[in-house]
CSV table of C-alpha atoms in Angstrom, one decimal:
chain,number,residue,atom,x,y,z
A,1,MET,CA,-0.4,39.7,-13.8
A,2,LYS,CA,0.0,36.1,-12.4
A,3,LEU,CA,1.1,34.7,-15.9
A,4,GLN,CA,4.1,37.3,-16.2
A,5,CYS,CA,4.7,36.4,-12.4
A,6,SER,CA,5.1,32.5,-13.0
A,7,HIS,CA,7.2,33.3,-15.9
A,8,HIS,CA,9.7,35.5,-14.0
A,9,LEU,CA,9.8,32.8,-11.2
A,10,LEU,CA,10.5,30.3,-13.9
A,11,GLN,CA,13.1,32.5,-15.5
A,12,GLN,CA,15.0,32.5,-12.4
A,13,LYS,CA,14.7,28.9,-11.6
A,14,MET,CA,15.5,27.0,-15.0
A,15,PRO,CA,18.9,26.4,-15.4
A,16,VAL,CA,21.3,28.4,-17.6
A,17,LEU,CA,23.2,25.5,-18.2
A,18,TYR,CA,21.3,24.4,-21.4
A,19,HIS,CA,21.1,28.1,-22.8
A,20,SER,CA,23.6,27.5,-25.8
A,21,SER,CA,21.5,28.6,-28.5
A,22,ILE,CA,18.9,30.8,-29.7
A,23,ASP,CA,16.6,27.5,-30.6
A,24,GLN,CA,17.5,25.8,-26.9
A,25,THR,CA,15.9,29.7,-25.5
A,26,LYS,CA,12.8,29.4,-27.6
A,27,ALA,CA,12.2,25.8,-26.6
A,28,LEU,CA,12.7,26.7,-22.5
A,29,GLN,CA,10.6,29.5,-23.1
A,30,ALA,CA,8.0,27.4,-24.6
A,31,PHE,CA,8.8,24.9,-22.1
A,32,ARG,CA,7.9,27.2,-19.2
A,33,GLY,CA,4.7,28.3,-21.0
A,34,ALA,CA,3.4,24.5,-21.1
A,35,VAL,CA,4.5,24.0,-17.1
A,36,ASP,CA,2.5,27.4,-16.4
A,37,GLN,CA,-0.6,26.4,-18.5
A,38,ALA,CA,-0.2,22.8,-17.0
A,39,PHE,CA,-1.2,23.6,-13.3
A,40,MET,CA,-4.1,25.8,-12.3
A,41,LEU,CA,-3.9,25.5,-8.7
A,42,PRO,CA,-3.4,28.2,-5.8
A,43,GLU,CA,-0.5,30.5,-6.1
A,44,THR,CA,1.9,29.1,-3.5
A,45,GLN,CA,1.4,25.3,-5.0
A,46,ARG,CA,1.9,27.0,-8.6
A,47,GLU,CA,5.2,28.2,-7.5
A,48,ASP,CA,6.2,25.1,-5.8
A,49,ILE,CA,5.7,23.2,-8.9
A,50,GLN,CA,7.2,25.3,-11.2
A,51,ARG,CA,10.7,25.2,-8.6
A,52,ASP,CA,9.9,21.4,-9.0
A,53,PHE,CA,10.3,21.6,-12.8
A,54,ALA,CA,13.2,24.0,-12.3
A,55,ARG,CA,14.8,21.7,-10.4
A,56,GLY,CA,14.4,19.0,-12.3
A,57,LEU,CA,16.1,20.4,-15.4
A,58,ALA,CA,19.0,21.5,-13.2
A,59,LEU,CA,19.3,17.5,-11.9
A,60,LEU,CA,19.1,16.2,-15.5
A,61,SER,CA,21.8,18.7,-16.8
A,62,THR,CA,24.0,17.8,-14.3
A,63,LEU,CA,23.5,13.9,-14.9
A,64,GLY,CA,24.7,14.8,-18.5
A,65,MET,CA,20.7,14.4,-20.2
A,66,PRO,CA,21.2,16.4,-23.8
A,67,PHE,CA,18.7,19.4,-23.4
A,68,SER,CA,15.7,18.1,-26.2
A,69,GLN,CA,15.8,15.0,-24.2
A,70,ALA,CA,15.5,16.4,-20.8
A,71,LEU,CA,12.7,18.7,-22.0
A,72,GLN,CA,10.7,15.4,-23.6
A,73,ARG,CA,11.1,14.0,-20.3
A,74,LEU,CA,9.8,16.8,-18.1
A,75,HIS,CA,7.2,17.9,-20.7
A,76,PRO,CA,3.7,18.3,-19.1
A,77,ASP,CA,2.1,17.5,-22.2
A,78,ARG,CA,2.2,13.9,-20.7
A,79,LEU,CA,-0.1,15.0,-17.7
A,80,GLY,CA,-3.1,15.3,-20.2
A,81,GLY,CA,-4.2,18.2,-18.5
A,82,PHE,CA,-4.7,16.1,-15.0
A,83,TYR,CA,-4.0,19.4,-13.1
A,84,ALA,CA,-5.4,22.0,-15.7
A,85,THR,CA,-8.9,22.2,-14.5
A,86,PRO,CA,-10.8,21.1,-11.2
A,87,ARG,CA,-11.8,17.2,-11.1
A,88,GLN,CA,-15.8,16.5,-10.8
A,89,GLY,CA,-17.6,14.2,-9.3
A,90,PHE,CA,-16.5,11.6,-6.4
A,91,TYR,CA,-15.2,7.9,-6.1
A,92,PRO,CA,-17.6,5.8,-4.0
A,93,LEU,CA,-15.4,3.8,-1.8
A,94,ASP,CA,-15.0,-0.1,-3.0
A,95,ASN,CA,-17.0,-2.5,-0.9
A,96,GLY,CA,-14.0,-3.8,0.6
A,97,ALA,CA,-13.1,0.0,1.9
A,98,LYS,CA,-16.5,1.0,3.3
A,99,GLN,CA,-15.3,-0.4,6.9
A,100,TYR,CA,-12.2,1.2,7.4
A,101,PRO,CA,-13.1,5.1,7.9
A,102,ILE,CA,-16.1,3.7,10.2
A,103,SER,CA,-13.4,1.4,12.3
A,104,MET,CA,-11.2,4.3,12.9
A,105,THR,CA,-10.9,4.7,16.8
A,106,GLY,CA,-8.9,5.3,19.6
A,107,GLY,CA,-5.9,6.6,17.4
A,108,HIS,CA,-6.1,3.7,15.1
A,109,MET,CA,-6.2,3.8,11.7
A,110,ALA,CA,-5.7,0.9,8.9
A,111,MET,CA,-2.7,1.7,7.5
A,112,PHE,CA,0.2,-0.1,5.4
A,113,ARG,CA,3.5,0.6,4.3
A,114,LEU,CA,5.5,-0.6,1.5
A,115,THR,CA,9.3,-0.4,0.7
A,116,ALA,CA,11.6,-0.2,-2.0
A,117,THR,CA,15.3,-0.1,-1.2
A,118,LEU,CA,17.4,1.5,-4.5
A,119,ASP,CA,21.1,0.8,-5.3
A,120,MET,CA,21.6,4.4,-5.1
A,121,GLN,CA,20.6,7.6,-2.8
A,122,VAL,CA,17.1,8.9,-3.8
A,123,THR,CA,17.1,12.1,-5.5
A,124,PRO,CA,14.0,14.2,-4.0
A,125,GLU,CA,13.7,16.3,-6.1
A,126,LEU,CA,13.1,13.7,-9.4
A,127,LEU,CA,10.6,11.6,-6.9
A,128,GLN,CA,8.7,14.9,-6.1
A,129,LEU,CA,8.7,14.9,-10.3
A,130,ALA,CA,7.7,11.3,-10.4
A,131,LEU,CA,4.8,11.6,-8.2
A,132,VAL,CA,3.6,14.4,-10.1
A,133,PHE,CA,3.0,12.6,-12.8
A,134,THR,CA,2.5,9.2,-11.4
A,135,LEU,CA,-0.6,10.3,-10.1
A,136,ARG,CA,-2.7,10.8,-13.4
A,137,ARG,CA,-2.9,7.2,-13.6
A,138,PHE,CA,-4.0,7.0,-10.2
A,139,PRO,CA,-6.4,9.5,-10.1
A,140,HIS,CA,-8.4,8.3,-7.2
A,141,TYR,CA,-5.2,8.6,-4.7
A,142,ALA,CA,-5.4,12.4,-5.2
A,143,THR,CA,-8.5,12.3,-3.2
A,144,THR,CA,-9.5,13.4,0.1
A,145,LEU,CA,-12.0,11.5,2.4
A,146,ARG,CA,-15.6,13.3,2.9
A,147,ARG,CA,-18.3,11.6,5.2
A,148,GLY,CA,-21.6,11.3,2.9
A,149,VAL,CA,-25.1,10.5,4.1
A,150,PHE,CA,-25.0,6.6,3.6
A,151,TRP,CA,-20.9,6.1,3.2
A,152,TYR,CA,-17.9,7.6,3.2
A,153,TYR,CA,-16.7,8.7,-0.4
A,154,LEU,CA,-13.5,10.1,-1.8
A,155,GLN,CA,-13.6,13.6,-3.1
A,156,PRO,CA,-11.1,14.4,-5.9
A,157,VAL,CA,-8.7,17.5,-5.1
A,158,THR,CA,-6.4,18.7,-7.6
A,159,ALA,CA,-2.9,19.8,-5.9
A,160,ARG,CA,0.6,19.5,-5.6
A,161,TYR,CA,1.1,16.4,-3.5
A,162,ALA,CA,4.5,16.4,-1.9
A,163,VAL,CA,7.0,13.5,-1.0
A,164,GLN,CA,8.2,13.8,2.6
A,165,PRO,CA,11.5,12.7,4.3
A,166,ASP,CA,10.9,9.7,6.5
A,167,THR,CA,10.7,10.4,9.8
A,168,GLY,CA,11.2,6.6,11.1
A,169,VAL,CA,7.7,6.6,12.7
A,170,ILE,CA,5.6,4.2,11.3
A,171,CYS,CA,2.2,4.5,9.7
A,172,LEU,CA,0.5,7.1,12.1
A,173,PRO,CA,-2.7,8.0,11.5
A,174,ILE,CA,-3.6,10.4,8.9
A,175,ASP,CA,-5.7,13.6,9.7
A,176,VAL,CA,-8.7,12.7,7.4
A,177,SER,CA,-10.8,15.8,9.5
A,178,ASP,CA,-8.3,17.7,6.9
A,179,GLY,CA,-9.3,18.6,3.8
A,180,ALA,CA,-6.3,18.9,2.2
A,181,GLN,CA,-5.1,15.9,3.6
A,182,PRO,CA,-4.4,12.9,0.9
A,183,LEU,CA,-4.9,9.5,2.2
A,184,PHE,CA,-1.3,8.2,1.2
A,185,ARG,CA,2.3,9.4,2.0
A,186,VAL,CA,5.5,9.0,-0.3
A,187,LEU,CA,8.3,9.1,1.9
A,188,TYR,CA,12.6,8.9,1.1
A,189,ARG,CA,15.3,8.0,3.1
A,190,ASP,CA,18.5,7.3,2.1
A,191,THR,CA,18.3,4.8,-0.5
A,192,ASP,CA,14.5,3.5,0.8
A,193,VAL,CA,11.1,4.8,-1.1
A,194,SER,CA,8.4,4.3,0.9
A,195,VAL,CA,4.6,4.5,0.4
A,196,GLU,CA,2.2,4.7,3.4
A,197,LEU,CA,-1.9,4.0,2.4
A,198,PHE,CA,-4.8,4.3,4.3
A,199,HIS,CA,-6.7,0.9,3.5
A,200,ALA,CA,-9.8,2.5,2.3
A,201,LEU,CA,-8.0,3.7,-0.7
A,202,THR,CA,-6.6,0.3,-1.8
A,203,ASP,CA,-4.9,-3.1,-0.6
A,204,GLY,CA,-1.5,-4.5,-0.7
A,205,MET,CA,-1.1,-5.8,-4.4
A,206,GLY,CA,-2.9,-2.3,-5.2
A,207,GLY,CA,-0.2,-0.5,-3.4
A,208,MET,CA,2.3,-2.7,-4.7
A,209,MET,CA,1.3,-1.5,-8.1
A,210,PHE,CA,1.1,2.4,-7.2
A,211,LEU,CA,4.8,2.0,-5.8
A,212,LYS,CA,6.3,0.3,-8.7
A,213,SER,CA,4.8,2.6,-11.1
A,214,LEU,CA,5.9,5.5,-9.1
A,215,LEU,CA,9.5,4.4,-9.3
A,216,ALA,CA,9.2,3.4,-13.1
A,217,GLU,CA,8.5,7.0,-13.5
A,218,TYR,CA,11.4,8.1,-11.4
A,219,TYR,CA,13.6,6.1,-13.5
A,220,ARG,CA,12.0,7.5,-16.9
A,221,LEU,CA,12.3,11.2,-15.9
A,222,GLN,CA,16.4,9.7,-15.5
A,223,GLY,CA,16.5,8.6,-18.9
A,224,GLU,CA,15.2,4.6,-18.4
A,225,ASP,CA,12.4,3.5,-19.9
A,226,ALA,CA,10.5,0.5,-18.5
A,227,THR,CA,9.5,-2.8,-20.6
A,228,SER,CA,5.9,-3.3,-21.2
A,229,ASP,CA,6.6,-7.0,-19.3
A,230,ASP,CA,5.3,-6.3,-16.2
A,231,PRO,CA,1.6,-6.2,-15.7
A,232,GLN,CA,2.3,-4.2,-11.9
A,233,VAL,CA,4.1,-1.3,-14.1
A,234,LEU,CA,1.1,1.3,-15.2
A,235,ASP,CA,1.9,3.4,-18.0
A,236,THR,CA,1.5,6.9,-16.5
A,237,ALA,CA,1.3,8.6,-19.7
A,238,ALA,CA,-2.0,6.5,-20.4
A,239,VAL,CA,-5.4,7.7,-19.2
A,240,SER,CA,-6.8,5.8,-15.7
A,241,LEU,CA,-9.1,3.1,-17.1
A,242,ALA,CA,-12.3,2.3,-15.7
A,243,ASP,CA,-11.2,-1.0,-14.6
A,244,ASP,CA,-8.5,0.6,-12.7
A,245,VAL,CA,-11.4,1.9,-10.3
A,246,ASP,CA,-13.7,-0.9,-10.4
A,247,ASN,CA,-15.8,-2.1,-7.6
A,248,ALA,CA,-14.6,-5.9,-8.3
A,249,PHE,CA,-16.7,-6.7,-4.6
A,250,SER,CA,-19.9,-5.7,-6.7
A,251,ARG,CA,-19.8,-8.7,-9.0
A,252,PHE,CA,-20.5,-11.2,-6.3
A,253,ARG,CA,-24.6,-11.9,-6.5
A,254,SER,CA,-26.0,-15.0,-4.8
A,255,ARG,CA,-28.9,-16.0,-3.0
A,256,LYS,CA,-26.8,-19.1,-1.2
A,257,HIS,CA,-25.5,-18.5,2.1
A,258,GLY,CA,-21.6,-18.6,2.5
A,259,GLY,CA,-21.6,-19.6,5.7
A,260,SER,CA,-20.7,-17.5,9.1
A,261,LEU,CA,-18.7,-14.3,9.0
A,262,LEU,CA,-18.6,-14.3,12.8
A,263,ALA,CA,-15.7,-15.6,14.3
A,264,ALA,CA,-14.7,-17.4,17.5
A,265,PRO,CA,-12.7,-16.0,20.2
A,266,ALA,CA,-8.8,-16.5,19.8
A,267,ILE,CA,-5.8,-16.7,22.2
A,268,GLN,CA,-3.8,-13.3,22.5
A,269,LEU,CA,-0.2,-12.8,23.0
A,270,PRO,CA,1.6,-11.1,25.8
A,271,GLY,CA,2.0,-7.6,25.4
A,272,ASN,CA,-1.8,-6.5,24.1
A,273,PRO,CA,-2.7,-3.3,25.6
A,274,LEU,CA,-4.1,-5.0,28.9
A,275,PRO,CA,-2.2,-5.9,30.8
A,276,GLY,CA,1.0,-5.4,28.6
A,277,ASN,CA,3.5,-3.0,28.2
A,278,PRO,CA,2.1,-1.3,25.1
A,279,LEU,CA,3.8,1.6,23.3
A,280,PRO,CA,1.8,4.5,23.2
A,281,VAL,CA,-1.7,4.6,21.0
A,282,GLY,CA,-1.1,4.6,17.1
A,283,GLU,CA,2.7,3.8,17.4
A,284,CYS,CA,4.7,0.4,16.5
A,285,ARG,CA,8.1,-0.7,16.1
A,286,VAL,CA,8.9,-2.8,13.2
A,287,ASP,CA,11.4,-5.5,12.9
A,288,ARG,CA,12.6,-6.6,9.7
A,289,PHE,CA,13.9,-9.6,8.6
A,290,GLY,CA,15.8,-11.0,5.8
A,291,VAL,CA,15.7,-14.5,4.3
A,292,ASP,CA,17.1,-16.4,1.5
A,293,GLY,CA,14.6,-16.4,-1.4
A,294,GLN,CA,15.7,-19.6,-2.6
A,295,GLN,CA,15.9,-21.4,1.0
A,296,LEU,CA,12.4,-20.3,1.6
A,297,GLN,CA,11.2,-22.1,-1.6
A,298,GLN,CA,13.2,-25.1,-0.8
A,299,ALA,CA,12.1,-25.6,2.9
A,300,ALA,CA,8.6,-25.3,1.6
A,301,ARG,CA,8.9,-27.6,-1.2
A,302,ALA,CA,10.7,-30.3,1.7
A,303,TYR,CA,7.3,-30.3,3.4
A,304,GLY,CA,5.5,-30.3,0.3
A,305,VAL,CA,3.5,-26.9,1.1
A,306,SER,CA,3.8,-23.3,0.1
A,307,VAL,CA,5.5,-20.3,1.5
A,308,THR,CA,2.4,-18.9,3.1
A,309,ALA,CA,1.9,-22.2,4.7
A,310,LEU,CA,5.5,-22.5,5.7
A,311,MET,CA,5.1,-19.4,7.3
A,312,SER,CA,2.1,-19.7,9.3
A,313,ALA,CA,3.5,-22.7,10.8
A,314,VAL,CA,6.2,-20.6,12.1
A,315,ILE,CA,4.4,-17.7,13.6
A,316,LEU,CA,1.6,-20.0,15.3
A,317,THR,CA,4.4,-22.1,16.6
A,318,ALA,CA,6.2,-19.0,17.9
A,319,ALA,CA,2.6,-18.0,19.3
A,320,ARG,CA,1.9,-21.2,21.3
A,321,LYS,CA,5.4,-21.0,22.8
A,322,THR,CA,4.8,-17.3,23.8
A,323,ALA,CA,1.6,-17.5,25.3
A,324,CYS,CA,1.4,-21.1,26.7
A,325,ALA,CA,-2.7,-21.5,26.8
A,326,ASP,CA,-3.9,-24.3,28.1
A,327,SER,CA,-7.4,-24.0,26.2
A,328,GLY,CA,-8.9,-22.0,23.5
A,329,ARG,CA,-7.6,-21.7,19.6
A,330,TYR,CA,-5.0,-19.8,18.1
A,331,GLN,CA,-6.1,-17.9,14.9
A,332,LEU,CA,-4.0,-16.5,12.3
A,333,GLN,CA,-5.6,-14.2,10.1
A,334,ILE,CA,-4.3,-14.6,6.4
A,335,ALA,CA,-4.8,-11.4,3.4
A,336,MET,CA,-5.9,-13.0,0.4
A,337,ASP,CA,-5.3,-11.1,-3.0
A,338,LEU,CA,-8.3,-12.3,-5.1
A,339,ARG,CA,-7.2,-10.4,-8.5
A,340,ARG,CA,-6.0,-13.7,-10.3
A,341,MET,CA,-8.5,-15.9,-8.8
A,342,PHE,CA,-11.3,-13.6,-10.2
A,343,HIS,CA,-9.7,-11.8,-13.3
A,344,SER,CA,-9.3,-8.2,-11.8
A,345,ALA,CA,-7.4,-5.6,-12.6
A,346,THR,CA,-8.5,-3.3,-9.9
A,347,LEU,CA,-6.3,-0.6,-8.4
A,348,ARG,CA,-8.4,-0.7,-5.2
A,349,ASN,CA,-9.1,-2.8,-2.5
A,350,PHE,CA,-9.8,-6.9,-4.0
A,351,SER,CA,-8.6,-8.9,-1.1
A,352,TRP,CA,-10.0,-11.2,1.4
A,353,TYR,CA,-9.1,-12.3,5.0
A,354,GLY,CA,-9.4,-16.2,5.9
A,355,THR,CA,-8.5,-17.8,9.4
A,356,LEU,CA,-5.7,-20.6,9.9
A,357,CYS,CA,-6.6,-22.7,13.2
A,358,LEU,CA,-4.3,-24.4,15.9
A,359,GLY,CA,-5.9,-25.5,19.3
A,360,ALA,CA,-4.0,-25.1,22.3
A,361,GLN,CA,-4.5,-28.9,23.3
A,362,GLU,CA,-3.2,-30.3,19.9
A,363,MET,CA,0.2,-32.0,20.1
A,364,LEU,CA,1.4,-32.3,16.3
A,365,THR,CA,4.7,-32.5,14.7
A,366,ASP,CA,6.3,-29.6,12.7
A,367,THR,CA,5.2,-32.0,9.5
A,368,GLN,CA,1.9,-32.4,10.8
A,369,LEU,CA,1.2,-28.8,11.5
A,370,VAL,CA,2.4,-27.2,8.5
A,371,GLN,CA,0.7,-29.8,6.2
A,372,GLY,CA,-2.5,-29.3,8.0
A,373,LEU,CA,-2.3,-25.9,7.8
A,374,GLN,CA,-1.6,-26.2,3.8
A,375,GLN,CA,-5.1,-28.1,3.9
A,376,GLN,CA,-6.8,-25.4,5.7
A,377,LEU,CA,-5.4,-22.9,2.8
A,378,ARG,CA,-6.9,-25.2,0.1
A,379,SER,CA,-10.3,-25.0,1.9
A,380,LEU,CA,-10.1,-21.0,2.3
A,381,THR,CA,-9.3,-20.6,-1.2
A,382,GLU,CA,-11.6,-22.9,-3.4
A,383,ARG,CA,-13.5,-20.7,-5.6
A,384,GLU,CA,-16.9,-21.9,-5.3
A,385,THR,CA,-16.7,-21.4,-1.4
A,386,LEU,CA,-14.9,-18.1,-1.1
A,387,ALA,CA,-17.4,-16.6,-3.7
A,388,LYS,CA,-20.5,-17.8,-1.6
A,389,LYS,CA,-18.7,-16.0,1.2
A,390,LEU,CA,-18.0,-12.9,-0.9
A,391,ALA,CA,-21.5,-12.9,-1.4
A,392,SER,CA,-23.0,-12.9,1.7
A,393,ALA,CA,-20.5,-10.0,2.6
A,394,GLN,CA,-21.9,-8.0,-0.6
A,395,ARG,CA,-25.4,-9.3,0.9
A,396,THR,CA,-25.1,-7.2,3.9
A,397,ILE,CA,-23.5,-4.3,2.5
A,398,ARG,CA,-26.3,-4.1,0.0
A,399,MET,CA,-28.9,-4.3,3.1
A,400,LEU,CA,-27.4,-1.4,4.8
A,401,ARG,CA,-27.4,1.0,1.8
A,402,PHE,CA,-29.9,3.4,2.4
A,403,VAL,CA,-29.3,3.2,6.3
A,404,PRO,CA,-27.8,6.7,7.4
A,405,LEU,CA,-24.0,6.8,8.3
A,406,GLN,CA,-24.4,7.4,11.9
A,407,TRP,CA,-26.7,4.4,12.5
A,408,LYS,CA,-24.9,2.3,10.0
A,409,ALA,CA,-21.5,3.2,11.9
A,410,MET,CA,-23.4,1.9,15.1
A,411,VAL,CA,-23.8,-1.1,13.3
A,412,LEU,CA,-20.7,-2.4,11.7
A,413,ARG,CA,-18.7,-0.8,14.7
A,414,THR,CA,-20.3,-3.8,16.6
A,415,ALA,CA,-19.9,-6.5,14.0
A,416,TYR,CA,-16.3,-5.3,13.9
A,417,ARG,CA,-16.3,-6.5,17.7
A,418,PHE,CA,-17.3,-9.8,16.2
A,419,THR,CA,-15.2,-10.5,12.9
A,420,GLY,CA,-12.1,-7.9,13.8
A,421,ASP,CA,-8.7,-8.2,14.9
A,422,TYR,CA,-10.0,-9.0,18.5
A,423,PHE,CA,-10.9,-12.2,17.4
A,424,PHE,CA,-7.4,-13.0,15.7
A,425,THR,CA,-3.8,-13.9,17.5
A,426,THR,CA,-2.4,-12.0,14.9
A,427,THR,CA,-2.1,-11.7,11.1
A,428,LEU,CA,0.2,-12.4,8.2
A,429,SER,CA,0.1,-10.8,4.7
A,430,ASN,CA,2.1,-12.7,2.2
A,431,LEU,CA,2.5,-10.5,-0.9
A,432,GLY,CA,4.4,-13.1,-2.5
A,433,LYS,CA,7.1,-13.2,-5.0
A,434,ILE,CA,7.1,-9.2,-6.8
A,435,PRO,CA,8.2,-9.5,-10.2
A,436,LEU,CA,10.9,-7.1,-11.6
A,437,HIS,CA,11.9,-6.1,-15.2
A,438,ALA,CA,14.2,-3.6,-16.5
A,439,PRO,CA,14.6,-0.9,-15.2
A,440,LEU,CA,13.6,-1.9,-11.3
A,441,GLN,CA,15.3,-5.2,-11.7
A,442,ALA,CA,18.6,-3.0,-12.0
A,443,HIS,CA,17.8,-0.4,-9.3
A,444,ILE,CA,15.6,-2.2,-6.6
A,445,ARG,CA,17.6,-4.2,-4.1
A,446,GLU,CA,15.0,-5.1,-1.7
A,447,ILE,CA,11.1,-4.7,-1.3
A,448,SER,CA,9.2,-5.0,1.8
A,449,ALA,CA,6.1,-4.5,3.6
A,450,ALA,CA,4.6,-3.6,6.9
A,451,LEU,CA,1.4,-3.7,8.7
A,452,GLY,CA,0.2,-0.8,10.9
A,453,PRO,CA,-0.7,-1.3,14.4
A,454,SER,CA,-3.2,-3.3,15.5
A,455,PRO,CA,-5.6,-2.2,18.1
A,456,SER,CA,-5.9,-5.5,19.7
A,457,ASN,CA,-2.8,-7.6,18.4
A,458,SER,CA,0.6,-7.1,19.6
A,459,TYR,CA,2.3,-8.6,16.9
A,460,SER,CA,1.5,-8.8,12.9
A,461,PHE,CA,3.9,-10.0,10.2
A,462,ALA,CA,4.0,-9.1,6.4
A,463,LEU,CA,6.2,-11.0,3.7
A,464,VAL,CA,7.3,-10.0,0.4
A,465,THR,CA,10.1,-11.4,-2.2
A,466,ALA,CA,11.9,-9.6,-4.8
A,467,GLY,CA,14.3,-11.2,-6.4
A,468,ASP,CA,16.4,-13.7,-4.4
A,469,GLN,CA,15.5,-11.9,-1.2
A,470,SER,CA,12.5,-12.5,1.1
A,471,THR,CA,11.9,-9.8,3.7
A,472,LEU,CA,9.6,-10.6,7.0
A,473,CYS,CA,8.3,-7.4,8.8
A,474,VAL,CA,7.6,-7.9,12.3
A,475,THR,CA,4.9,-5.3,13.3
A,476,ARG,CA,4.8,-4.8,17.3
A,477,THR,CA,3.0,-2.5,19.5
A,478,THR,CA,4.6,-3.5,22.8
A,479,ASP,CA,8.4,-4.1,23.9
A,480,ASP,CA,8.0,-7.4,25.3
A,481,LEU,CA,10.2,-9.5,22.9
A,482,THR,CA,9.3,-12.8,23.7
A,483,MET,CA,7.1,-13.6,20.9
A,484,ARG,CA,10.1,-11.9,18.3
A,485,ASN,CA,12.8,-14.4,19.7
A,486,ARG,CA,10.0,-17.7,19.6
A,487,LEU,CA,10.0,-16.6,15.8
A,488,ILE,CA,13.5,-16.6,15.1
A,489,GLU,CA,13.9,-20.3,16.9
A,490,SER,CA,10.7,-21.2,15.2
A,491,ALA,CA,12.4,-20.1,11.7
A,492,PHE,CA,15.1,-22.0,12.2
A,493,ALA,CA,13.7,-25.6,13.3
A,494,TYR,CA,11.5,-25.3,9.5
A,495,GLY,CA,14.8,-24.7,8.0
A,496,LEU,CA,15.0,-21.0,7.8
A,497,LEU,CA,17.4,-18.4,9.1
A,498,LEU,CA,15.9,-15.1,9.8
A,499,THR,CA,18.5,-12.1,9.8
A,500,TRP,CA,17.5,-9.1,11.6
A,501,LYS,CA,18.0,-6.1,9.9
A,502,GLY,CA,16.7,-3.5,11.9
């Protein structure tokens, strides 16, 4: 009876624009049956999925796509049965993710956002279908967070995950107590497609691969196939590989001591929750600045440093002018992607954090500061030193593996107070230059990243370069704009013109 009802629904919803021959009618009937069999979901979700495919066919017809090609682009055989049966088992959190569920307190959650600005208005119906197809290659995204005896873990949930209109409120916490709530959002607004992700799921580069693969699928549905040149765009018709969900941290095993993981206190910027003028807990503002990518590279080359060192100098110079501290250290937390250095293809967390320091009493010229930060960066990224630190961190996790979660949470929350955001002035995440190949190269006008609000730092920064455009997003939890204004001044002093984009 359900099968007859769902076929009746598809009969109502499928477009009649293609009904021009008996062969086409038969092909459409076969397609309806394939859609119905491909999704073993609750009845309301099955009906929504059937409407998704009906609307997709209607839209492709308006684009002038031939009937046979439209059916081929949308055919659920590409899903390989991903939604046809409930998925068994679970995904243990990778070692870089274990801290994030435990450190959720006071309405704060480690979230981040990635946004691609396209050349045309987003079509939500096709974006919805692109998400349906993309999740097959990212099965660990189709999960919800569960509390285990020793650690949190990811429980697979076979469901229709819906794209949503972007309300403009950035990186709000996800209700992980809701058993049907995924750990990500896909949002659209005008020409923007955004993904927001809980850090327990992946890091910035893993999220970038998800966003790019999603957009490549969005354009594949419209008849534009991706080239095989971009390693950050995954084939959504292929099965997920073991390397995709590899816990890459587990390879680091050494008895050698990697140095202390504890941090020293840092100077804080005005506008922190005490005694500043903060926004409501869990909310933030994001200011987006554009800078010419070639200008950024040229300025870095003029100082003989990397883009990360240059932008770190800009941020620390602005921080010193904002806080005007008499003593102490400004400490900038730097996110470092480890995939290239340690040859990993994981789609989960594989990042490490280092600290760049500037003493309040250090009197340095701009050149001395930026070159000194470059030396600190080289020290942080030395392979042998980094491997030892990673091994030390993994040793701690292994020591705690059989400690009950409630006790472990107390230990790790205490450790967070000595190694977390409270011991940094601010954070910079530079995702670097993102390669764009066809069809994304023709359609993406800009890519940006924004960090979610910090419980202690009133400002944080994320930089992305795509094509000739670099975008710096400034996340703030205060209406005090002193730091933002000093940032523009400092950038100009280092040869950069920041253009405010909203």
